[in-house]
């Protein structure tokens, strides 16, 4: 699995260009082309009972986007990469997914919605929706975020995001897929941190012997994961923890100084996934790091 | 106190205050005294058409007389004391809807809510300052009894029909296109003009991408599916649902079937001839673009929810489970139950329908939000207008009631206004004009059954006028602009506002309405 073609969706918010710049590091992992995508939300220009279709407004928005993308394309070109511009009008998520399908990209990159001071790193519902529905890996970029840790409000800039990816695994098939995907970071990542957490619910009913057996089994599997990563030419370290999974992943990501979290997308059924979410969605929501989810 | 009311009213209404505001203040003073002494019978019993004596109806009953005559009842009849200029916010609201999209579309698109709030406040603040409890009652009554069920119905129909999608390959020939229009016309009364139009407009456009002249197709689509087709049930078009809320029975609208058939057949025949002419002239063959996807309706379980909506509305018109008082407003229990069921149908549709179906339908909440914002303004500002009309010859719109007195008048005046103002408030305006003309002094529950039977031809004229003429301009009915918007987005050139009227409405619709007048009115 390689990352040759990436869809970069933007709403031209602050720091969007910086996020793109960070992404271009993927060239070392084989990136060849970036599909710059901007979706004009339909409700901004059309589908209005008493307002009709604001053709001029649509054309103007398109022109502004095209102009900005031209500058970005020059920059991408200067890095020795190809680029393509897709400006569409429609329902945001549907269009992003449709463009990703048409362009057959290997990765969708989308930024979190700009949030109020109270909401800090929390991402917008549209990004979560893309994560839920995309059949392709989705990277949720978080170039600069504020977050609270140990009672303090901290600001973090995520610029070299591929340096220390943390792979959080639950041994599921999506986790295996994430493991395969992370192999394409060869040449980019200095170390891959492989983390497994024995959930609080699982450990609660076990006696000491059973818990030790579980720990041994988990360590063995972690070693297996690390071995496969190292076989691909990357350096890897494993970490085992016990507790509430989301909190443990966040703790590990901070303590081990991870630069990105990589996970398999929760393999729950449609109802659970859509209405209740899962660990991967929760981590994507609250982590101050970029989160890459692999279906 | 009076000075404060005057100043407030002056600032907000922005018109000279004549003697009428003094009358309003007298009425307020009168109301406050009596309200403190005994329960307000009007507040408890709901609106009446006119409370003055029959003798007063005949003459030039001035506002003073009305107020004085009401002293014994504890409140004035607002319709008799309100000045005509209290309808200015209503006119402003409707003109804003009519003109802003044409003159300042971008401003309108981003600020329509503020415009609606402005006009609502322009009426509500001085109205409340002058009439206090009575005004509050009228505002709450129109919100709870008219606005809330109206929006809930539109929302549920919009939500449920937005979950149905027609997929597949169609080839736009004159016969196929006419059949689509026919199906849309038949569906519109049962899933609303908006729902039917949204279901069919994209397949209709896709079917005709290979055709050169598509503009007339979309125009006839607006005529038939987005307007005329919605005339058979209260679900079809908002004005008819407002009639239902005011006591017109659910199936009464089937009396309009002959009128609807005449217009629909005329338009379908004209369409078929036009399409056949263009089809032959163009000499275009459908492109062979590979795999032909069979036609398929997806999200069809939503028809169950659609049936649920029909049943809920029917139920509320059939059963009588008593009344409950909410914020001092009496509402039938079955009406609340109906509203709850409609919300339930919409939620079930949302939960059970794949998001991709809605996305392929380009479903967004924006249109319904816009309708909700605009109609709160419309409903609040139309209060004085309705009260004056309900007062019959004792109100300041007596000249209108005297001037509009034949079925053809009702058809054309309701229609002409519906063509350029929104057809829902226009329907209510002339519905009340008819009640005030024929049954002044009677309560609405007494008068409406008589209007459906003894004066049925007038109600037919008002109903057909409101629904049919919605097709005359883009602003006559909400789906018109939506269809135009989708067509333009899909690359079909659409005529300008006046181009639409001159090239199509005057040419095809007005003669059809003339024939309807000759046959029925």
Short mmCIF file of C-alpha atoms in Angstrom, two decimals, chain B residues 22-342:
data_model
loop_
_atom_site.label_atom_id
_atom_site.label_comp_id
_atom_site.label_asym_id
_atom_site.label_seq_id
_atom_site.Cartn_x
_atom_site.Cartn_y
_atom_site.Cartn_z
CA UNK B 22 -56.04 57.11 19.70
CA UNK B 23 -58.83 54.63 19.21
CA UNK B 24 -56.37 51.82 19.76
CA UNK B 25 -55.23 53.41 22.99
CA UNK B 26 -58.77 53.84 24.16
CA UNK B 27 -59.34 50.21 23.43
CA UNK B 28 -56.25 49.24 25.42
CA UNK B 29 -57.36 51.34 28.37
CA UNK B 30 -60.78 49.81 28.14
CA UNK B 31 -59.37 46.30 27.96
CA UNK B 32 -57.05 46.75 30.90
CA UNK B 33 -59.90 47.84 33.14
CA UNK B 34 -62.16 44.99 32.25
CA UNK B 35 -59.43 42.40 32.17
CA UNK B 36 -58.67 43.23 35.77
CA UNK B 37 -62.26 42.77 36.77
CA UNK B 38 -63.34 39.60 35.10
CA UNK B 39 -61.97 36.84 32.88
CA UNK B 40 -61.68 37.87 29.27
CA UNK B 41 -64.19 35.82 27.42
CA UNK B 42 -62.48 36.46 24.08
CA UNK B 43 -59.20 35.23 25.46
CA UNK B 44 -60.80 32.02 26.54
CA UNK B 45 -63.11 31.35 23.66
CA UNK B 46 -60.93 32.04 20.65
CA UNK B 47 -61.40 34.50 17.83
CA UNK B 48 -64.76 35.48 16.50
CA UNK B 49 -65.58 36.96 13.15
CA UNK B 50 -67.29 39.99 14.59
CA UNK B 51 -68.80 40.72 17.93
CA UNK B 52 -70.87 43.79 17.14
CA UNK B 53 -74.60 43.64 16.78
CA UNK B 54 -76.07 42.76 13.37
CA UNK B 55 -77.40 46.27 13.10
CA UNK B 56 -73.92 47.65 13.30
CA UNK B 57 -72.81 45.50 10.41
CA UNK B 58 -75.12 47.31 8.06
CA UNK B 59 -74.00 50.82 8.75
CA UNK B 60 -70.82 52.80 8.95
CA UNK B 61 -69.84 51.41 12.28
CA UNK B 62 -66.94 53.52 13.39
CA UNK B 63 -64.20 52.27 15.62
CA UNK B 64 -65.41 54.34 18.53
CA UNK B 65 -68.81 52.80 18.29
CA UNK B 66 -67.30 49.37 18.22
CA UNK B 67 -65.20 50.02 21.27
CA UNK B 68 -68.07 51.59 23.12
CA UNK B 69 -70.43 48.83 22.13
CA UNK B 70 -67.98 46.34 23.54
CA UNK B 71 -67.65 47.86 26.93
CA UNK B 72 -70.07 45.41 28.27
CA UNK B 73 -68.11 42.46 26.87
CA UNK B 74 -64.81 43.33 28.47
CA UNK B 75 -62.81 43.85 25.25
CA UNK B 76 -63.03 45.54 21.89
CA UNK B 77 -63.31 43.79 18.55
CA UNK B 78 -59.84 44.46 17.20
CA UNK B 79 -60.89 44.05 13.59
CA UNK B 80 -63.18 47.02 13.94
CA UNK B 81 -60.71 49.36 15.58
CA UNK B 82 -57.51 48.54 13.76
CA UNK B 83 -56.53 51.07 11.11
CA UNK B 84 -55.80 49.99 7.59
CA UNK B 85 -52.19 51.08 7.90
CA UNK B 86 -51.63 48.43 10.52
CA UNK B 87 -51.41 46.13 7.48
CA UNK B 88 -48.28 47.95 6.29
CA UNK B 89 -45.87 45.46 7.92
CA UNK B 90 -47.73 42.63 6.16
CA UNK B 91 -47.42 44.40 2.83
CA UNK B 92 -43.77 45.12 3.62
CA UNK B 93 -43.13 41.49 4.44
CA UNK B 94 -44.73 40.20 1.25
CA UNK B 95 -43.09 42.83 -0.90
CA UNK B 96 -39.75 41.95 0.66
CA UNK B 97 -40.23 38.32 -0.39
CA UNK B 98 -41.28 39.45 -3.83
CA UNK B 99 -38.64 42.08 -4.50
CA UNK B 100 -35.48 41.28 -2.54
CA UNK B 101 -34.71 38.02 -4.41
CA UNK B 102 -34.94 39.98 -7.64
CA UNK B 103 -33.27 43.23 -6.66
CA UNK B 104 -30.74 42.12 -4.04
CA UNK B 105 -30.54 38.33 -4.12
CA UNK B 106 -27.31 38.00 -2.17
CA UNK B 107 -28.47 40.34 0.56
CA UNK B 108 -31.72 38.43 0.75
CA UNK B 109 -30.01 35.09 0.88
CA UNK B 110 -27.97 36.06 3.92
CA UNK B 111 -30.36 38.37 5.73
CA UNK B 112 -33.90 37.15 5.05
CA UNK B 113 -34.26 36.15 8.70
CA UNK B 114 -33.46 39.66 9.86
CA UNK B 115 -35.87 41.16 7.34
CA UNK B 116 -38.59 38.83 8.57
CA UNK B 117 -37.81 39.67 12.21
CA UNK B 118 -37.86 43.38 11.38
CA UNK B 119 -41.35 43.30 9.90
CA UNK B 120 -42.62 41.03 12.67
CA UNK B 121 -41.29 43.44 15.30
CA UNK B 122 -42.69 46.41 13.43
CA UNK B 123 -46.14 44.96 13.90
CA UNK B 124 -45.79 43.11 17.18
CA UNK B 125 -44.25 45.82 19.37
CA UNK B 126 -46.79 48.60 18.83
CA UNK B 127 -49.55 46.03 18.69
CA UNK B 128 -48.57 44.66 22.09
CA UNK B 129 -48.04 48.12 23.50
CA UNK B 130 -51.47 49.24 22.40
CA UNK B 131 -53.58 46.16 23.04
CA UNK B 132 -51.53 44.14 25.53
CA UNK B 133 -53.43 40.98 26.44
CA UNK B 134 -55.57 40.96 23.33
CA UNK B 135 -52.56 41.44 21.09
CA UNK B 136 -50.65 38.78 22.96
CA UNK B 137 -53.57 36.43 22.53
CA UNK B 138 -53.75 37.08 18.79
CA UNK B 139 -50.01 36.59 18.34
CA UNK B 140 -49.92 33.41 20.40
CA UNK B 141 -53.04 32.14 18.68
CA UNK B 142 -51.67 32.55 15.18
CA UNK B 143 -48.35 31.01 16.20
CA UNK B 144 -49.81 27.98 17.96
CA UNK B 145 -52.87 27.37 15.83
CA UNK B 146 -51.52 28.28 12.40
CA UNK B 147 -47.77 28.67 12.23
CA UNK B 148 -46.64 25.67 14.28
CA UNK B 149 -48.81 23.05 12.52
CA UNK B 150 -48.08 24.67 9.16
CA UNK B 151 -44.32 24.43 9.58
CA UNK B 152 -44.51 20.96 11.08
CA UNK B 153 -46.49 19.69 8.08
CA UNK B 154 -44.11 21.30 5.60
CA UNK B 155 -41.11 19.95 7.51
CA UNK B 156 -42.45 16.42 7.67
CA UNK B 157 -43.42 16.36 3.99
CA UNK B 158 -40.07 17.83 3.02
CA UNK B 159 -38.14 15.40 5.19
CA UNK B 160 -40.04 12.30 4.11
CA UNK B 161 -40.17 13.11 0.40
CA UNK B 162 -36.46 14.03 0.51
CA UNK B 163 -35.77 10.39 1.37
CA UNK B 164 -37.25 9.10 -1.89
CA UNK B 165 -35.06 9.07 -4.98
CA UNK B 166 -35.66 7.98 -8.54
CA UNK B 167 -32.55 6.38 -10.01
CA UNK B 168 -32.01 5.04 -13.48
CA UNK B 169 -31.79 6.02 -17.10
CA UNK B 170 -34.66 7.79 -18.83
CA UNK B 171 -34.72 9.01 -22.42
CA UNK B 172 -36.58 12.25 -22.83
CA UNK B 173 -39.07 11.77 -25.62
CA UNK B 174 -42.39 13.68 -25.79
CA UNK B 175 -44.28 10.68 -24.45
CA UNK B 176 -41.83 9.94 -21.62
CA UNK B 177 -41.71 13.61 -20.62
CA UNK B 178 -45.50 13.94 -20.66
CA UNK B 179 -45.82 10.82 -18.53
CA UNK B 180 -43.33 12.23 -16.01
CA UNK B 181 -45.33 15.44 -15.83
CA UNK B 182 -48.55 13.46 -15.43
CA UNK B 183 -47.09 11.34 -12.62
CA UNK B 184 -45.76 14.45 -10.91
CA UNK B 185 -49.14 16.16 -11.21
CA UNK B 186 -50.85 13.17 -9.62
CA UNK B 187 -48.24 12.83 -6.87
CA UNK B 188 -48.22 16.51 -5.92
CA UNK B 189 -51.48 16.39 -3.99
CA UNK B 190 -50.22 13.52 -1.85
CA UNK B 191 -46.62 14.39 -1.18
CA UNK B 192 -46.81 18.14 -1.57
CA UNK B 193 -45.78 20.19 -4.57
CA UNK B 194 -42.29 20.60 -3.14
CA UNK B 195 -41.89 16.87 -2.50
CA UNK B 196 -43.12 15.83 -5.95
CA UNK B 197 -41.02 18.48 -7.66
CA UNK B 198 -37.87 17.47 -5.78
CA UNK B 199 -38.48 13.79 -6.51
CA UNK B 200 -38.85 14.24 -10.25
CA UNK B 201 -36.96 17.33 -11.36
CA UNK B 202 -33.50 15.74 -11.45
CA UNK B 203 -34.55 12.57 -13.31
CA UNK B 204 -36.55 14.83 -15.65
CA UNK B 205 -33.49 17.00 -16.34
CA UNK B 206 -31.19 13.98 -16.70
CA UNK B 207 -33.60 12.39 -19.16
CA UNK B 208 -33.38 15.45 -21.37
CA UNK B 209 -29.70 16.35 -21.26
CA UNK B 210 -29.45 15.40 -24.94
CA UNK B 211 -32.26 17.79 -25.89
CA UNK B 212 -31.53 21.31 -27.11
CA UNK B 213 -34.67 23.14 -25.93
CA UNK B 214 -35.24 22.27 -22.33
CA UNK B 215 -36.44 25.59 -20.94
CA UNK B 216 -40.12 25.09 -21.81
CA UNK B 217 -39.97 21.62 -20.25
CA UNK B 218 -38.91 23.00 -16.89
CA UNK B 219 -41.50 25.76 -17.12
CA UNK B 220 -44.31 23.24 -17.69
CA UNK B 221 -42.86 21.16 -14.89
CA UNK B 222 -43.28 24.21 -12.62
CA UNK B 223 -46.82 24.77 -13.91
CA UNK B 224 -48.02 21.23 -13.36
CA UNK B 225 -45.94 19.51 -10.70
CA UNK B 226 -44.97 22.49 -8.55
CA UNK B 227 -48.40 24.13 -8.61
CA UNK B 228 -51.57 22.88 -10.31
CA UNK B 229 -51.04 19.26 -9.20
CA UNK B 230 -51.15 20.24 -5.54
CA UNK B 231 -54.77 21.33 -5.53
CA UNK B 232 -56.57 18.16 -4.43
CA UNK B 233 -55.63 17.77 -0.77
CA UNK B 234 -54.49 19.96 2.10
CA UNK B 235 -51.13 18.21 1.80
CA UNK B 236 -50.66 19.43 -1.75
CA UNK B 237 -50.15 23.12 -1.27
CA UNK B 238 -49.71 25.20 1.90
CA UNK B 239 -52.79 27.44 1.39
CA UNK B 240 -55.07 24.40 1.38
CA UNK B 241 -53.53 23.16 4.61
CA UNK B 242 -54.22 26.54 6.17
CA UNK B 243 -57.82 26.11 5.05
CA UNK B 244 -57.84 22.70 6.70
CA UNK B 245 -56.52 24.23 9.92
CA UNK B 246 -59.39 26.68 9.79
CA UNK B 247 -62.02 23.99 9.47
CA UNK B 248 -62.23 23.06 5.78
CA UNK B 249 -62.61 19.28 5.76
CA UNK B 250 -59.79 17.16 4.32
CA UNK B 251 -61.64 15.81 1.30
CA UNK B 252 -63.51 19.00 0.51
CA UNK B 253 -60.64 19.99 -1.76
CA UNK B 254 -61.60 17.11 -4.06
CA UNK B 255 -64.35 19.45 -5.21
CA UNK B 256 -61.58 21.16 -7.13
CA UNK B 257 -60.92 18.02 -9.19
CA UNK B 258 -62.88 19.22 -12.27
CA UNK B 259 -61.05 22.55 -12.26
CA UNK B 260 -57.72 20.81 -11.80
CA UNK B 261 -58.47 18.32 -14.58
CA UNK B 262 -59.34 21.07 -17.04
CA UNK B 263 -56.14 23.01 -16.41
CA UNK B 264 -53.94 19.90 -16.22
CA UNK B 265 -55.29 18.36 -19.41
CA UNK B 266 -54.98 21.64 -21.26
CA UNK B 267 -51.40 22.14 -20.11
CA UNK B 268 -50.39 18.52 -20.74
CA UNK B 269 -51.81 18.59 -24.26
CA UNK B 270 -50.07 21.89 -25.00
CA UNK B 271 -46.86 20.49 -23.54
CA UNK B 272 -47.05 17.32 -25.61
CA UNK B 273 -47.59 19.30 -28.80
CA UNK B 274 -44.75 21.70 -28.00
CA UNK B 275 -42.39 18.87 -27.06
CA UNK B 276 -43.27 16.88 -30.18
CA UNK B 277 -42.63 19.96 -32.34
CA UNK B 278 -39.24 20.63 -30.76
CA UNK B 279 -38.31 16.93 -30.76
CA UNK B 280 -38.86 16.69 -34.47
CA UNK B 281 -37.23 20.03 -35.19
CA UNK B 282 -34.15 19.24 -33.13
CA UNK B 283 -33.69 15.86 -34.78
CA UNK B 284 -31.57 14.84 -31.81
CA UNK B 285 -31.09 11.22 -30.99
CA UNK B 286 -30.53 10.02 -27.48
CA UNK B 287 -26.81 9.41 -27.00
CA UNK B 288 -25.75 5.84 -26.53
CA UNK B 289 -23.82 6.32 -23.32
CA UNK B 290 -23.30 2.70 -22.50
CA UNK B 291 -25.05 0.87 -19.73
CA UNK B 292 -28.71 1.68 -19.38
CA UNK B 293 -29.54 1.68 -15.69
CA UNK B 294 -33.06 0.44 -15.07
CA UNK B 295 -35.44 2.82 -13.36
CA UNK B 296 -35.63 2.29 -9.64
CA UNK B 297 -37.24 4.16 -6.79
CA UNK B 298 -35.06 4.01 -3.69
CA UNK B 299 -36.09 4.94 -0.18
CA UNK B 300 -39.57 3.68 -0.97
CA UNK B 301 -40.24 2.83 2.67
CA UNK B 302 -40.75 6.57 3.00
CA UNK B 303 -44.10 6.12 1.26
CA UNK B 304 -45.20 4.44 4.50
CA UNK B 305 -44.31 7.62 6.39
CA UNK B 306 -46.05 9.64 3.70
CA UNK B 307 -49.16 7.53 4.28
CA UNK B 308 -48.65 8.12 8.01
CA UNK B 309 -48.70 11.87 7.38
CA UNK B 310 -51.92 11.59 5.36
CA UNK B 311 -53.51 9.47 8.12
CA UNK B 312 -52.39 11.84 10.87
CA UNK B 313 -53.84 14.85 9.08
CA UNK B 314 -57.04 12.93 8.32
CA UNK B 315 -57.28 11.79 11.91
CA UNK B 316 -57.10 15.33 13.24
CA UNK B 317 -60.03 16.27 11.02
CA UNK B 318 -62.17 13.34 12.07
CA UNK B 319 -61.81 12.72 15.81
CA UNK B 320 -62.66 15.03 18.67
CA UNK B 321 -60.64 14.40 21.81
CA UNK B 322 -61.40 17.68 23.51
CA UNK B 323 -59.21 20.67 24.03
CA UNK B 324 -56.16 21.66 25.99
CA UNK B 325 -55.00 25.14 26.84
CA UNK B 326 -51.45 26.07 26.02
CA UNK B 327 -50.28 29.57 26.98
CA UNK B 328 -53.92 30.57 27.18
CA UNK B 329 -54.71 29.27 23.70
CA UNK B 330 -57.22 26.48 23.24
CA UNK B 331 -56.14 23.79 20.84
CA UNK B 332 -57.75 20.48 20.10
CA UNK B 333 -55.92 17.50 21.58
CA UNK B 334 -56.04 15.75 18.22
CA UNK B 335 -54.20 18.68 16.63
CA UNK B 336 -51.32 18.32 19.06
CA UNK B 337 -51.36 14.56 18.50
CA UNK B 338 -51.27 15.12 14.74
CA UNK B 339 -48.33 17.49 15.06
CA UNK B 340 -46.53 14.92 17.21
CA UNK B 341 -47.21 12.17 14.69
CA UNK B 342 -45.94 14.33 11.84
#
